[in-house]
Amino acid sequence: MADGEALVVEAEAPAPAVLEIFLAFSRVGLTSFGGGLSGWMMREFVQRRRWVDEGEFLSGLALAQALPGVNVVNLSIWIGFRLRGGPGALAGALGMIVPPMLLAVALVALSGTLLQSPLAYKVLAGVAAAALGLSLQMGLRAARRAARGVVPVAVMAITFLAIFQAGLPLLWVVAAMAPVSIAWSAWRLRRGA
C-alpha cells in the first residue's frame, strides 16, 4: 500500500461516500452523551454499517488511545482514512467535532439556568452511569480479544496495577509497557502465530 492510500475495507458494505462518513460521525457525536463513545462507535461502524470489522476497529482504538488528543476524534480520523483516505479522515474528524460543538454552544447560550437545577444533575448522573457501562463493555471486549497468552495478560495486569494501584502517570506506564507489547506482537508475527 502506498503512503496516503486508503486501505480497502473487507466488509459487507461498500466504502461510503465522504459525505456519508461526515453524516455518520455527526450522528454518533450528536447522540452520544457523557462518554462511552468508543462503544457507540463500535456498534455503529462495525455492527450496524459494517464499514470495518471488529479486529480493525480494536486496532484503531488502541492506536487512537496511544496518540495525543481526544481518543474518539483520533479513532474518527483513523476510520475515515481507512474508508476514503485523507478526505475520509477529515470528514470523520469534522463530523465528530463540529455538529456536537455547535449544539453545545447553542445549549449553553439557551440554558444557563437549566443547568443549575437539581434535576439536571440527576439526569447527568444517570447519563454518566450509562456511559460508564458502555466504556466497561468496550474495555472487556478489547481485553478478551487481546488476552491471548501469558505475556499480553501480564502487560494488561502490570499496566492496570501501575496506573490504578500505584498511581504512576499514564504516559510513563505506556512508555514502559508499549515496547514490551510491540516486541511480543512482532515476535508472534515472525513465528506466524
PDB file of C-alpha atoms in Angstrom:
ATOM      1  CA  MET A   1       0.000   0.000   0.000  1.00  0.00           C
ATOM      2  CA  ALA A   2       1.428   3.405  -0.972  1.00  0.00           C
ATOM      3  CA  ASP A   3       1.699   6.201   1.570  1.00  0.00           C
ATOM      4  CA  GLY A   4      -1.567   8.126   1.794  1.00  0.00           C
ATOM      5  CA  GLU A   5      -3.564   5.384   0.083  1.00  0.00           C
ATOM      6  CA  ALA A   6      -6.710   4.176   1.833  1.00  0.00           C
ATOM      7  CA  LEU A   7      -6.821   0.500   2.717  1.00  0.00           C
ATOM      8  CA  VAL A   8      -9.737  -1.299   1.090  1.00  0.00           C
ATOM      9  CA  VAL A   9     -12.154  -2.417   3.772  1.00  0.00           C
ATOM     10  CA  GLU A  10     -13.063  -6.096   3.669  1.00  0.00           C
ATOM     11  CA  ALA A  11     -16.611  -5.768   4.907  1.00  0.00           C
ATOM     12  CA  GLU A  12     -20.072  -6.472   3.582  1.00  0.00           C
ATOM     13  CA  ALA A  13     -20.887  -2.839   2.795  1.00  0.00           C
ATOM     14  CA  PRO A  14     -19.123  -0.832   0.063  1.00  0.00           C
ATOM     15  CA  ALA A  15     -16.928   2.058   1.153  1.00  0.00           C
ATOM     16  CA  PRO A  16     -19.179   5.045   1.851  1.00  0.00           C
ATOM     17  CA  ALA A  17     -19.027   8.463   0.214  1.00  0.00           C
ATOM     18  CA  VAL A  18     -17.191  11.223   2.070  1.00  0.00           C
ATOM     19  CA  LEU A  19     -20.487  12.992   2.869  1.00  0.00           C
ATOM     20  CA  GLU A  20     -21.864   9.745   4.291  1.00  0.00           C
ATOM     21  CA  ILE A  21     -18.799   9.453   6.551  1.00  0.00           C
ATOM     22  CA  PHE A  22     -19.348  13.017   7.792  1.00  0.00           C
ATOM     23  CA  LEU A  23     -23.051  12.407   8.453  1.00  0.00           C
ATOM     24  CA  ALA A  24     -22.433   9.085  10.225  1.00  0.00           C
ATOM     25  CA  PHE A  25     -19.869  10.607  12.584  1.00  0.00           C
ATOM     26  CA  SER A  26     -22.145  13.611  13.125  1.00  0.00           C
ATOM     27  CA  ARG A  27     -24.934  11.257  14.152  1.00  0.00           C
ATOM     28  CA  VAL A  28     -22.684   9.482  16.650  1.00  0.00           C
ATOM     29  CA  GLY A  29     -21.363  12.761  18.029  1.00  0.00           C
ATOM     30  CA  LEU A  30     -24.837  14.263  18.396  1.00  0.00           C
ATOM     31  CA  THR A  31     -26.465  11.231  20.005  1.00  0.00           C
ATOM     32  CA  SER A  32     -23.751  10.187  22.477  1.00  0.00           C
ATOM     33  CA  PHE A  33     -23.593  11.760  25.910  1.00  0.00           C
ATOM     34  CA  GLY A  34     -21.143  11.645  28.793  1.00  0.00           C
ATOM     35  CA  GLY A  35     -18.564   9.224  27.439  1.00  0.00           C
ATOM     36  CA  GLY A  36     -18.808   5.688  26.147  1.00  0.00           C
ATOM     37  CA  LEU A  37     -18.339   6.943  22.603  1.00  0.00           C
ATOM     38  CA  SER A  38     -15.970   4.179  21.556  1.00  0.00           C
ATOM     39  CA  GLY A  39     -18.644   1.599  22.390  1.00  0.00           C
ATOM     40  CA  TRP A  40     -21.213   3.565  20.444  1.00  0.00           C
ATOM     41  CA  MET A  41     -18.783   3.876  17.517  1.00  0.00           C
ATOM     42  CA  MET A  42     -18.144   0.129  17.536  1.00  0.00           C
ATOM     43  CA  ARG A  43     -21.859  -0.556  17.393  1.00  0.00           C
ATOM     44  CA  GLU A  44     -22.356   1.972  14.581  1.00  0.00           C
ATOM     45  CA  PHE A  45     -19.352   1.262  12.341  1.00  0.00           C
ATOM     46  CA  VAL A  46     -18.681  -2.443  12.996  1.00  0.00           C
ATOM     47  CA  GLN A  47     -22.057  -3.986  13.732  1.00  0.00           C
ATOM     48  CA  ARG A  48     -24.555  -1.693  12.013  1.00  0.00           C
ATOM     49  CA  ARG A  49     -22.777  -0.253   8.964  1.00  0.00           C
ATOM     50  CA  ARG A  50     -20.053  -2.941   8.638  1.00  0.00           C
ATOM     51  CA  TRP A  51     -17.521  -0.415   7.442  1.00  0.00           C
ATOM     52  CA  VAL A  52     -14.709  -2.092   9.421  1.00  0.00           C
ATOM     53  CA  ASP A  53     -14.524  -5.411  11.235  1.00  0.00           C
ATOM     54  CA  GLU A  54     -14.095  -5.797  14.996  1.00  0.00           C
ATOM     55  CA  GLY A  55     -10.369  -6.559  14.839  1.00  0.00           C
ATOM     56  CA  GLU A  56      -9.674  -3.496  12.708  1.00  0.00           C
ATOM     57  CA  PHE A  57     -11.787  -1.342  14.998  1.00  0.00           C
ATOM     58  CA  LEU A  58      -9.992  -2.513  18.142  1.00  0.00           C
ATOM     59  CA  SER A  59      -6.604  -1.965  16.468  1.00  0.00           C
ATOM     60  CA  GLY A  60      -7.689   1.549  15.520  1.00  0.00           C
ATOM     61  CA  LEU A  61      -8.934   2.171  19.050  1.00  0.00           C
ATOM     62  CA  ALA A  62      -5.593   1.045  20.505  1.00  0.00           C
ATOM     63  CA  LEU A  63      -3.742   3.381  18.140  1.00  0.00           C
ATOM     64  CA  ALA A  64      -6.147   6.244  18.907  1.00  0.00           C
ATOM     65  CA  GLN A  65      -5.541   5.807  22.632  1.00  0.00           C
ATOM     66  CA  ALA A  66      -1.767   5.789  22.164  1.00  0.00           C
ATOM     67  CA  LEU A  67      -1.758   9.096  20.269  1.00  0.00           C
ATOM     68  CA  PRO A  68      -2.128  12.522  21.859  1.00  0.00           C
ATOM     69  CA  GLY A  69      -5.540  14.131  21.629  1.00  0.00           C
ATOM     70  CA  VAL A  70      -9.110  13.013  22.099  1.00  0.00           C
ATOM     71  CA  ASN A  71      -9.404   9.238  21.577  1.00  0.00           C
ATOM     72  CA  VAL A  72     -12.701   9.288  19.674  1.00  0.00           C
ATOM     73  CA  VAL A  73     -11.514  12.055  17.351  1.00  0.00           C
ATOM     74  CA  ASN A  74      -8.329  10.084  16.669  1.00  0.00           C
ATOM     75  CA  LEU A  75     -10.468   6.996  16.032  1.00  0.00           C
ATOM     76  CA  SER A  76     -12.750   9.011  13.722  1.00  0.00           C
ATOM     77  CA  ILE A  77      -9.717  10.098  11.715  1.00  0.00           C
ATOM     78  CA  TRP A  78      -8.442   6.515  11.555  1.00  0.00           C
ATOM     79  CA  ILE A  79     -11.771   5.035  10.415  1.00  0.00           C
ATOM     80  CA  GLY A  80     -12.326   7.839   7.899  1.00  0.00           C
ATOM     81  CA  PHE A  81      -8.835   7.304   6.486  1.00  0.00           C
ATOM     82  CA  ARG A  82      -9.380   3.550   6.199  1.00  0.00           C
ATOM     83  CA  LEU A  83     -12.542   4.207   4.221  1.00  0.00           C
ATOM     84  CA  ARG A  84     -11.644   7.137   1.937  1.00  0.00           C
ATOM     85  CA  GLY A  85      -8.080   8.259   2.619  1.00  0.00           C
ATOM     86  CA  GLY A  86      -7.388  11.894   3.548  1.00  0.00           C
ATOM     87  CA  PRO A  87     -10.844  13.238   2.637  1.00  0.00           C
ATOM     88  CA  GLY A  88     -12.462  10.477   4.704  1.00  0.00           C
ATOM     89  CA  ALA A  89     -10.211  11.258   7.680  1.00  0.00           C
ATOM     90  CA  LEU A  90     -11.174  14.926   7.511  1.00  0.00           C
ATOM     91  CA  ALA A  91     -14.872  14.058   7.162  1.00  0.00           C
ATOM     92  CA  GLY A  92     -14.719  11.736  10.174  1.00  0.00           C
ATOM     93  CA  ALA A  93     -12.982  14.302  12.374  1.00  0.00           C
ATOM     94  CA  LEU A  94     -15.219  17.197  11.354  1.00  0.00           C
ATOM     95  CA  GLY A  95     -18.349  15.086  11.728  1.00  0.00           C
ATOM     96  CA  MET A  96     -17.350  14.057  15.229  1.00  0.00           C
ATOM     97  CA  ILE A  97     -16.382  17.583  16.334  1.00  0.00           C
ATOM     98  CA  VAL A  98     -18.350  20.318  14.560  1.00  0.00           C
ATOM     99  CA  PRO A  99     -22.057  19.385  14.943  1.00  0.00           C
ATOM    100  CA  PRO A 100     -21.781  18.456  18.662  1.00  0.00           C
ATOM    101  CA  MET A 101     -19.743  21.604  19.298  1.00  0.00           C
ATOM    102  CA  LEU A 102     -22.385  23.791  17.644  1.00  0.00           C
ATOM    103  CA  LEU A 103     -25.126  22.072  19.641  1.00  0.00           C
ATOM    104  CA  ALA A 104     -23.194  22.509  22.900  1.00  0.00           C
ATOM    105  CA  VAL A 105     -22.637  26.215  22.236  1.00  0.00           C
ATOM    106  CA  ALA A 106     -26.343  26.670  21.444  1.00  0.00           C
ATOM    107  CA  LEU A 107     -27.432  24.784  24.567  1.00  0.00           C
ATOM    108  CA  VAL A 108     -25.115  26.753  26.830  1.00  0.00           C
ATOM    109  CA  ALA A 109     -26.375  30.001  25.332  1.00  0.00           C
ATOM    110  CA  LEU A 110     -30.015  28.970  25.800  1.00  0.00           C
ATOM    111  CA  SER A 111     -29.986  27.169  29.112  1.00  0.00           C
ATOM    112  CA  GLY A 112     -27.719  28.780  31.689  1.00  0.00           C
ATOM    113  CA  THR A 113     -30.359  28.495  34.413  1.00  0.00           C
ATOM    114  CA  LEU A 114     -31.454  24.987  33.443  1.00  0.00           C
ATOM    115  CA  LEU A 115     -28.065  23.562  34.396  1.00  0.00           C
ATOM    116  CA  GLN A 116     -28.482  24.896  37.942  1.00  0.00           C
ATOM    117  CA  SER A 117     -31.486  22.637  38.501  1.00  0.00           C
ATOM    118  CA  PRO A 118     -31.082  19.616  40.843  1.00  0.00           C
ATOM    119  CA  LEU A 119     -32.986  17.553  38.259  1.00  0.00           C
ATOM    120  CA  ALA A 120     -30.340  18.364  35.639  1.00  0.00           C
ATOM    121  CA  TYR A 121     -27.634  16.940  37.928  1.00  0.00           C
ATOM    122  CA  LYS A 122     -29.642  13.750  38.460  1.00  0.00           C
ATOM    123  CA  VAL A 123     -30.179  13.324  34.715  1.00  0.00           C
ATOM    124  CA  LEU A 124     -26.477  13.875  34.028  1.00  0.00           C
ATOM    125  CA  ALA A 125     -25.541  11.358  36.744  1.00  0.00           C
ATOM    126  CA  GLY A 126     -27.758   8.765  35.055  1.00  0.00           C
ATOM    127  CA  VAL A 127     -26.213   9.503  31.668  1.00  0.00           C
ATOM    128  CA  ALA A 128     -22.725   9.194  33.191  1.00  0.00           C
ATOM    129  CA  ALA A 129     -23.597   5.787  34.674  1.00  0.00           C
ATOM    130  CA  ALA A 130     -24.804   4.531  31.299  1.00  0.00           C
ATOM    131  CA  ALA A 131     -21.651   5.849  29.615  1.00  0.00           C
ATOM    132  CA  LEU A 132     -19.516   4.078  32.205  1.00  0.00           C
ATOM    133  CA  GLY A 133     -21.315   0.832  31.391  1.00  0.00           C
ATOM    134  CA  LEU A 134     -20.600   1.296  27.673  1.00  0.00           C
ATOM    135  CA  SER A 135     -16.937   2.001  28.398  1.00  0.00           C
ATOM    136  CA  LEU A 136     -16.680  -1.060  30.632  1.00  0.00           C
ATOM    137  CA  GLN A 137     -18.250  -3.262  27.944  1.00  0.00           C
ATOM    138  CA  MET A 138     -15.774  -1.946  25.355  1.00  0.00           C
ATOM    139  CA  GLY A 139     -12.822  -2.454  27.699  1.00  0.00           C
ATOM    140  CA  LEU A 140     -13.832  -6.022  28.499  1.00  0.00           C
ATOM    141  CA  ARG A 141     -14.306  -6.819  24.810  1.00  0.00           C
ATOM    142  CA  ALA A 142     -10.885  -5.414  23.934  1.00  0.00           C
ATOM    143  CA  ALA A 143      -9.235  -7.218  26.872  1.00  0.00           C
ATOM    144  CA  ARG A 144     -10.811 -10.534  25.902  1.00  0.00           C
ATOM    145  CA  ARG A 145      -9.522 -10.161  22.336  1.00  0.00           C
ATOM    146  CA  ALA A 146      -6.032  -9.112  23.473  1.00  0.00           C
ATOM    147  CA  ALA A 147      -5.632 -11.694  26.261  1.00  0.00           C
ATOM    148  CA  ARG A 148      -4.082 -14.422  24.138  1.00  0.00           C
ATOM    149  CA  GLY A 149      -1.271 -15.803  26.237  1.00  0.00           C
ATOM    150  CA  VAL A 150       0.674 -15.049  29.377  1.00  0.00           C
ATOM    151  CA  VAL A 151       2.592 -12.012  28.088  1.00  0.00           C
ATOM    152  CA  PRO A 152      -0.457  -9.966  26.963  1.00  0.00           C
ATOM    153  CA  VAL A 153      -2.271 -10.742  30.221  1.00  0.00           C
ATOM    154  CA  ALA A 154       0.834  -9.744  32.197  1.00  0.00           C
ATOM    155  CA  VAL A 155       1.139  -6.474  30.243  1.00  0.00           C
ATOM    156  CA  MET A 156      -2.537  -5.679  30.937  1.00  0.00           C
ATOM    157  CA  ALA A 157      -2.220  -6.550  34.631  1.00  0.00           C
ATOM    158  CA  ILE A 158       1.007  -4.575  35.137  1.00  0.00           C
ATOM    159  CA  THR A 159      -0.454  -1.575  33.300  1.00  0.00           C
ATOM    160  CA  PHE A 160      -3.630  -1.666  35.384  1.00  0.00           C
ATOM    161  CA  LEU A 161      -1.776  -2.046  38.681  1.00  0.00           C
ATOM    162  CA  ALA A 162       0.807   0.618  37.845  1.00  0.00           C
ATOM    163  CA  ILE A 163      -1.830   3.211  36.961  1.00  0.00           C
ATOM    164  CA  PHE A 164      -4.693   2.429  39.317  1.00  0.00           C
ATOM    165  CA  GLN A 165      -2.927   0.955  42.342  1.00  0.00           C
ATOM    166  CA  ALA A 166       0.495   2.589  42.317  1.00  0.00           C
ATOM    167  CA  GLY A 167      -0.791   5.864  40.835  1.00  0.00           C
ATOM    168  CA  LEU A 168       2.005   6.134  38.282  1.00  0.00           C
ATOM    169  CA  PRO A 169       1.496   8.581  35.401  1.00  0.00           C
ATOM    170  CA  LEU A 170      -0.215   7.039  32.372  1.00  0.00           C
ATOM    171  CA  LEU A 171       2.425   8.324  29.958  1.00  0.00           C
ATOM    172  CA  TRP A 172       5.267   6.664  31.897  1.00  0.00           C
ATOM    173  CA  VAL A 173       3.443   3.372  32.119  1.00  0.00           C
ATOM    174  CA  VAL A 174       2.597   3.370  28.409  1.00  0.00           C
ATOM    175  CA  ALA A 175       6.189   4.329  27.547  1.00  0.00           C
ATOM    176  CA  ALA A 176       7.436   1.364  29.596  1.00  0.00           C
ATOM    177  CA  MET A 177       4.869  -1.239  28.542  1.00  0.00           C
ATOM    178  CA  ALA A 178       4.373  -0.377  24.857  1.00  0.00           C
ATOM    179  CA  PRO A 179       7.819  -1.662  23.795  1.00  0.00           C
ATOM    180  CA  VAL A 180       7.153  -4.951  25.617  1.00  0.00           C
ATOM    181  CA  SER A 181       3.792  -5.366  23.922  1.00  0.00           C
ATOM    182  CA  ILE A 182       5.123  -4.370  20.492  1.00  0.00           C
ATOM    183  CA  ALA A 183       8.109  -6.725  20.784  1.00  0.00           C
ATOM    184  CA  TRP A 184       5.813  -9.583  21.818  1.00  0.00           C
ATOM    185  CA  SER A 185       3.470  -8.931  18.879  1.00  0.00           C
ATOM    186  CA  ALA A 186       6.379  -8.697  16.430  1.00  0.00           C
ATOM    187  CA  TRP A 187       7.814 -11.970  17.745  1.00  0.00           C
ATOM    188  CA  ARG A 188       4.424 -13.688  17.336  1.00  0.00           C
ATOM    189  CA  LEU A 189       4.068 -12.349  13.784  1.00  0.00           C
ATOM    190  CA  ARG A 190       7.528 -13.663  12.833  1.00  0.00           C
ATOM    191  CA  ARG A 191       6.575 -17.068  14.250  1.00  0.00           C
ATOM    192  CA  GLY A 192       3.334 -16.991  12.297  1.00  0.00           C
ATOM    193  CA  ALA A 193       1.243 -17.392  15.465  1.00  0.00           C
TER     194      ALA A 193
END
